[in-house]
mmCIF file of C-alpha atoms and ligand atoms in Angstrom:
data_model
loop_
_atom_site.group_PDB
_atom_site.id
_atom_site.type_symbol
_atom_site.label_atom_id
_atom_site.label_comp_id
_atom_site.label_asym_id
_atom_site.label_seq_id
_atom_site.Cartn_x
_atom_site.Cartn_y
_atom_site.Cartn_z
ATOM 1 C CA MET A 1 -197.221 16.765 1.945
ATOM 2 C CA ALA A 2 -198.368 15.542 -1.452
ATOM 3 C CA VAL A 3 -197.159 11.802 -2.174
ATOM 4 C CA ALA A 4 -197.769 10.092 -5.521
ATOM 5 C CA VAL A 5 -196.851 6.412 -6.778
ATOM 6 C CA TYR A 6 -195.693 5.913 -10.777
ATOM 7 C CA PRO A 7 -196.225 2.210 -10.780
ATOM 8 C CA GLY A 8 -194.849 0.030 -13.953
ATOM 9 C CA SER A 9 -192.843 -2.639 -15.203
ATOM 10 C CA PHE A 10 -189.900 -0.174 -16.502
ATOM 11 C CA ASP A 11 -188.299 -3.467 -18.204
ATOM 12 C CA PRO A 12 -186.246 -1.062 -18.918
ATOM 13 C CA VAL A 13 -187.019 2.521 -17.915
ATOM 14 C CA THR A 14 -187.212 4.742 -21.237
ATOM 15 C CA TYR A 15 -186.895 8.689 -21.996
ATOM 16 C CA GLY A 16 -190.661 8.301 -21.875
ATOM 17 C CA HIS A 17 -190.985 7.206 -18.435
ATOM 18 C CA LEU A 18 -188.582 9.908 -17.496
ATOM 19 C CA ASP A 19 -190.349 12.483 -18.955
ATOM 20 C CA ILE A 20 -193.254 11.601 -16.869
ATOM 21 C CA ILE A 21 -191.074 11.229 -13.789
ATOM 22 C CA ALA A 22 -189.570 14.703 -14.322
ATOM 23 C CA ARG A 23 -193.022 16.537 -14.753
ATOM 24 C CA ALA A 24 -194.812 14.427 -11.971
ATOM 25 C CA SER A 25 -192.000 15.371 -9.399
ATOM 26 C CA ALA A 26 -192.200 19.222 -9.922
ATOM 27 C CA ILE A 27 -196.218 19.075 -9.424
ATOM 28 C CA PHE A 28 -195.828 16.587 -6.152
ATOM 29 C CA ASP A 29 -193.675 16.933 -2.618
ATOM 30 C CA ARG A 30 -192.524 13.352 -2.994
ATOM 31 C CA LEU A 31 -192.794 10.880 -5.969
ATOM 32 C CA LEU A 32 -192.556 7.005 -5.547
ATOM 33 C CA VAL A 33 -191.335 5.214 -8.874
ATOM 34 C CA ALA A 34 -192.714 1.638 -7.984
ATOM 35 C CA VAL A 35 -191.503 -1.380 -9.708
ATOM 36 C CA LEU A 36 -193.693 -4.245 -9.965
ATOM 37 C CA GLU A 37 -192.366 -7.079 -9.031
ATOM 38 C CA ASN A 38 -194.677 -9.743 -11.008
ATOM 39 C CA PRO A 39 -193.771 -13.614 -10.782
ATOM 40 C CA SER A 40 -196.086 -14.237 -13.250
ATOM 41 C CA LYS A 41 -194.322 -11.966 -15.880
ATOM 42 C CA THR A 42 -190.916 -12.851 -17.185
ATOM 43 C CA PRO A 43 -188.929 -9.537 -17.645
ATOM 44 C CA LEU A 44 -185.880 -8.931 -19.773
ATOM 45 C CA PHE A 45 -184.282 -7.621 -16.464
ATOM 46 C CA SER A 46 -184.537 -8.279 -12.855
ATOM 47 C CA THR A 47 -186.106 -6.512 -10.395
ATOM 48 C CA GLN A 48 -182.968 -5.414 -8.822
ATOM 49 C CA GLU A 49 -181.816 -4.342 -12.414
ATOM 50 C CA ARG A 50 -184.574 -2.229 -13.467
ATOM 51 C CA LEU A 51 -184.299 -0.455 -9.850
ATOM 52 C CA GLU A 52 -180.345 0.520 -10.293
ATOM 53 C CA MET A 53 -181.342 1.701 -13.737
ATOM 54 C CA LEU A 54 -184.219 3.720 -12.784
ATOM 55 C CA ALA A 55 -182.064 5.168 -9.490
ATOM 56 C CA GLU A 56 -179.170 6.040 -11.796
ATOM 57 C CA ALA A 57 -181.510 8.293 -14.098
ATOM 58 C CA CYS A 58 -183.642 9.777 -11.211
ATOM 59 C CA ARG A 59 -180.528 10.842 -9.423
ATOM 60 C CA PRO A 60 -181.263 14.291 -10.285
ATOM 61 C CA LEU A 61 -184.561 14.737 -8.688
ATOM 62 C CA PRO A 62 -184.098 14.939 -5.182
ATOM 63 C CA ASN A 63 -187.679 13.891 -4.210
ATOM 64 C CA VAL A 64 -187.874 11.036 -6.346
ATOM 65 C CA GLN A 65 -187.601 7.564 -4.644
ATOM 66 C CA CYS A 66 -187.578 4.201 -6.778
ATOM 67 C CA GLU A 67 -188.823 1.069 -4.879
ATOM 68 C CA ALA A 68 -190.130 -2.351 -5.674
ATOM 69 C CA PHE A 69 -193.624 -3.245 -4.757
ATOM 70 C CA SER A 70 -195.733 -6.463 -4.995
ATOM 71 C CA GLY A 71 -199.380 -6.922 -4.741
ATOM 72 C CA LEU A 72 -201.956 -4.505 -5.314
ATOM 73 C CA VAL A 73 -200.602 -0.632 -6.211
ATOM 74 C CA VAL A 74 -203.631 0.652 -4.137
ATOM 75 C CA ASP A 75 -202.431 -1.526 -1.110
ATOM 76 C CA TYR A 76 -198.751 -0.013 -1.742
ATOM 77 C CA ALA A 77 -200.052 3.392 -2.180
ATOM 78 C CA ARG A 78 -201.508 3.303 1.162
ATOM 79 C CA SER A 79 -198.546 1.516 2.690
ATOM 80 C CA ARG A 80 -196.586 4.704 1.702
ATOM 81 C CA GLY A 81 -199.284 7.353 2.404
ATOM 82 C CA ALA A 82 -199.894 8.137 -0.980
ATOM 83 C CA ARG A 83 -203.240 9.102 -2.583
ATOM 84 C CA VAL A 84 -202.392 9.654 -5.922
ATOM 85 C CA LEU A 85 -201.258 7.248 -8.723
ATOM 86 C CA VAL A 86 -199.228 8.843 -11.706
ATOM 87 C CA ARG A 87 -199.969 7.137 -15.220
ATOM 88 C CA GLY A 88 -198.633 8.489 -18.786
ATOM 89 C CA LEU A 89 -200.853 8.426 -21.641
ATOM 90 C CA ARG A 90 -199.084 8.351 -25.183
ATOM 91 C CA ALA A 91 -202.018 7.745 -27.004
ATOM 92 C CA VAL A 92 -205.727 7.028 -27.590
ATOM 93 C CA SER A 93 -204.887 3.602 -28.018
ATOM 94 C CA ASP A 94 -203.450 3.614 -24.260
ATOM 95 C CA PHE A 95 -206.688 5.088 -23.053
ATOM 96 C CA GLU A 96 -208.884 1.613 -22.727
ATOM 97 C CA TYR A 97 -206.134 -0.266 -20.506
ATOM 98 C CA GLU A 98 -205.463 2.660 -18.507
ATOM 99 C CA PHE A 99 -209.329 3.704 -18.073
ATOM 100 C CA VAL A 100 -210.115 0.043 -16.923
ATOM 101 C CA MET A 101 -207.039 0.223 -14.376
ATOM 102 C CA ALA A 102 -207.859 3.536 -13.111
ATOM 103 C CA THR A 103 -211.500 2.201 -12.752
ATOM 104 C CA MET A 104 -210.466 -1.030 -10.906
ATOM 105 C CA ASN A 105 -208.022 1.081 -8.599
ATOM 106 C CA ARG A 106 -210.670 3.271 -7.713
ATOM 107 C CA HIS A 107 -213.057 0.482 -6.950
ATOM 108 C CA LEU A 108 -210.129 -1.161 -4.623
ATOM 109 C CA ASN A 109 -209.705 2.085 -2.919
ATOM 110 C CA ALA A 110 -211.775 4.901 -3.376
ATOM 111 C CA GLU A 111 -209.422 7.295 -1.630
ATOM 112 C CA VAL A 112 -206.708 6.871 -4.320
ATOM 113 C CA ASP A 113 -207.061 8.630 -7.378
ATOM 114 C CA THR A 114 -204.986 8.274 -10.914
ATOM 115 C CA VAL A 115 -203.636 11.302 -12.407
ATOM 116 C CA PHE A 116 -202.794 11.216 -16.097
ATOM 117 C CA ILE A 117 -200.076 13.039 -17.458
ATOM 118 C CA MET A 118 -199.798 13.253 -21.442
ATOM 119 C CA THR A 119 -196.157 12.064 -22.630
ATOM 120 C CA SER A 120 -194.133 14.593 -24.608
ATOM 121 C CA SER A 121 -194.901 14.134 -28.284
ATOM 122 C CA GLU A 122 -191.161 13.402 -28.983
ATOM 123 C CA TYR A 123 -191.781 10.240 -26.949
ATOM 124 C CA ALA A 124 -195.360 9.677 -27.665
ATOM 125 C CA PHE A 125 -194.389 6.484 -29.509
ATOM 126 C CA ILE A 126 -191.769 4.611 -27.442
ATOM 127 C CA SER A 127 -192.452 1.922 -25.321
ATOM 128 C CA SER A 128 -190.153 -0.697 -23.290
ATOM 129 C CA SER A 129 -191.205 -3.044 -25.718
ATOM 130 C CA LEU A 130 -190.343 -1.338 -28.946
ATOM 131 C CA VAL A 131 -187.088 -0.460 -27.549
ATOM 132 C CA LYS A 132 -186.172 -3.941 -26.653
ATOM 133 C CA GLU A 133 -187.245 -4.959 -30.149
ATOM 134 C CA VAL A 134 -185.053 -2.461 -32.188
ATOM 135 C CA ALA A 135 -182.233 -3.320 -29.667
ATOM 136 C CA ARG A 136 -182.749 -7.035 -30.313
ATOM 137 C CA PHE A 137 -182.211 -6.568 -34.049
ATOM 138 C CA GLY A 138 -178.988 -4.343 -33.589
ATOM 139 C CA GLY A 139 -180.978 -1.027 -33.753
ATOM 140 C CA ASP A 140 -179.445 1.995 -31.993
ATOM 141 C CA VAL A 141 -181.476 2.863 -29.205
ATOM 142 C CA GLU A 142 -179.652 5.617 -27.502
ATOM 143 C CA ARG A 143 -182.007 7.982 -28.454
ATOM 144 C CA TRP A 144 -184.475 6.655 -26.357
ATOM 145 C CA VAL A 145 -183.164 5.437 -23.350
ATOM 146 C CA PRO A 146 -180.183 6.382 -20.842
ATOM 147 C CA ALA A 147 -176.676 5.344 -22.129
ATOM 148 C CA GLY A 148 -176.456 3.112 -18.954
ATOM 149 C CA VAL A 149 -179.715 1.448 -20.218
ATOM 150 C CA ALA A 150 -178.646 0.920 -23.830
ATOM 151 C CA ARG A 151 -175.286 -0.668 -22.812
ATOM 152 C CA ARG A 152 -177.132 -3.199 -20.720
ATOM 153 C CA LEU A 153 -179.568 -4.076 -23.261
ATOM 154 C CA LYS A 154 -176.787 -4.461 -25.915
ATOM 155 C CA GLU A 155 -175.200 -6.474 -23.183
ATOM 156 C CA ARG A 156 -178.156 -8.739 -22.221
ATOM 157 C CA LEU A 157 -179.077 -9.152 -25.931
ATOM 158 C CA ALA A 158 -175.857 -9.889 -27.222
ATOM 159 C CA ALA A 159 -175.408 -12.818 -24.516
ATOM 160 C CA SER A 160 -178.524 -14.450 -26.008
ATOM 161 C CA GLY A 161 -177.583 -14.165 -29.693
ATOM 162 C CA GLY A 162 -180.348 -11.349 -30.223
ATOM 163 C CA ARG A 163 -183.047 -14.069 -28.602
ATOM 164 C CA PRO A 164 -185.120 -12.709 -25.597
ATOM 165 C CA GLN A 165 -183.096 -13.968 -22.567
ATOM 166 C CA PRO A 166 -185.051 -13.233 -19.380
ATOM 167 C CA TRP A 167 -182.968 -12.611 -16.224
ATOM 168 C CA GLN A 168 -184.305 -15.423 -14.179
ATOM 169 C CA GLY A 169 -181.967 -18.116 -12.741
ATOM 170 C CA ARG A 170 -179.188 -16.137 -13.988
ATOM 171 C CA GLU A 171 -178.680 -13.902 -10.614
ATOM 172 C CA ALA A 172 -177.749 -16.873 -8.863
ATOM 173 C CA ALA A 173 -174.984 -17.609 -11.024
ATOM 174 C CA PRO A 174 -171.515 -16.372 -9.574
HETATM 175 O O1 PNS B 201 -195.826 -0.698 -17.169
HETATM 176 P P1 PNS B 201 -197.156 -1.518 -16.819
HETATM 177 O O2 PNS B 201 -196.914 -2.790 -17.413
HETATM 178 O O3 PNS B 201 -198.069 -0.609 -17.662
HETATM 179 O O4 PNS B 201 -197.683 -1.186 -15.736
HETATM 180 C C1 PNS B 201 -198.572 -1.730 -15.115
HETATM 181 C C2 PNS B 201 -198.638 -1.940 -13.443
HETATM 182 C C3 PNS B 201 -197.662 -2.500 -12.789
HETATM 183 C C4 PNS B 201 -199.300 -0.259 -13.013
HETATM 184 C C5 PNS B 201 -200.255 -2.604 -13.028
HETATM 185 O O5 PNS B 201 -200.073 -3.988 -13.646
HETATM 186 C C6 PNS B 201 -200.399 -2.625 -11.742
HETATM 187 O O6 PNS B 201 -200.784 -1.971 -11.063
HETATM 188 N N1 PNS B 201 -200.174 -4.164 -11.268
HETATM 189 C C7 PNS B 201 -200.314 -4.356 -9.572
HETATM 190 C C8 PNS B 201 -201.355 -4.956 -9.607
HETATM 191 C C9 PNS B 201 -202.591 -4.453 -9.133
HETATM 192 O O7 PNS B 201 -202.604 -3.651 -8.410
HETATM 193 N N2 PNS B 201 -203.713 -4.664 -10.090
HETATM 194 C C10 PNS B 201 -204.972 -4.069 -10.295
HETATM 195 C C11 PNS B 201 -204.929 -2.886 -10.805
HETATM 196 S S1 PNS B 201 -205.542 -3.241 -12.636
#
């Protein structure tokens, strides 16, 4: 069984990510979408929220599972019996970052290879950061993210008067 891991921040998931997920799930027997839990980053959405948004969007794809991971992605892949990491490539500008990451991962574990899928052209300019910026200034983002994600973005950003408002500390609130 060919198992692949699609790791990322997914803060939040966009149609660009979902394009890669749908295409990778048609290639591999099982695809694990792995959300990085990174204490040094301050995401807009908590790991739990990012997982919920992903799980909802991936529901029609029975061979896709969404999980959180921390630590090295190659260690996570090994723990799940996966020998392939999937990454999307949008443009030449992505290449350098992806090249360094794929090469480092191969040095860390030569049994894990990275496979790149070119993002479909209609989503080639989308990123989670850009979507957050557009939403922050009141722009309509429903073309680029699922409706549930657009709603959560609106709620989160409205609550902060448009200012970035990381999730941290908010989950403990009643
Ligand atoms: O969506 P992103 O932020 O581009 O995803 C980056 C991610 C999560 C794939 C990358 O930061 C990662 O794999 N982090 C885990 C730590 C790790 O394994 N680092 C070594 C690889 S360079």
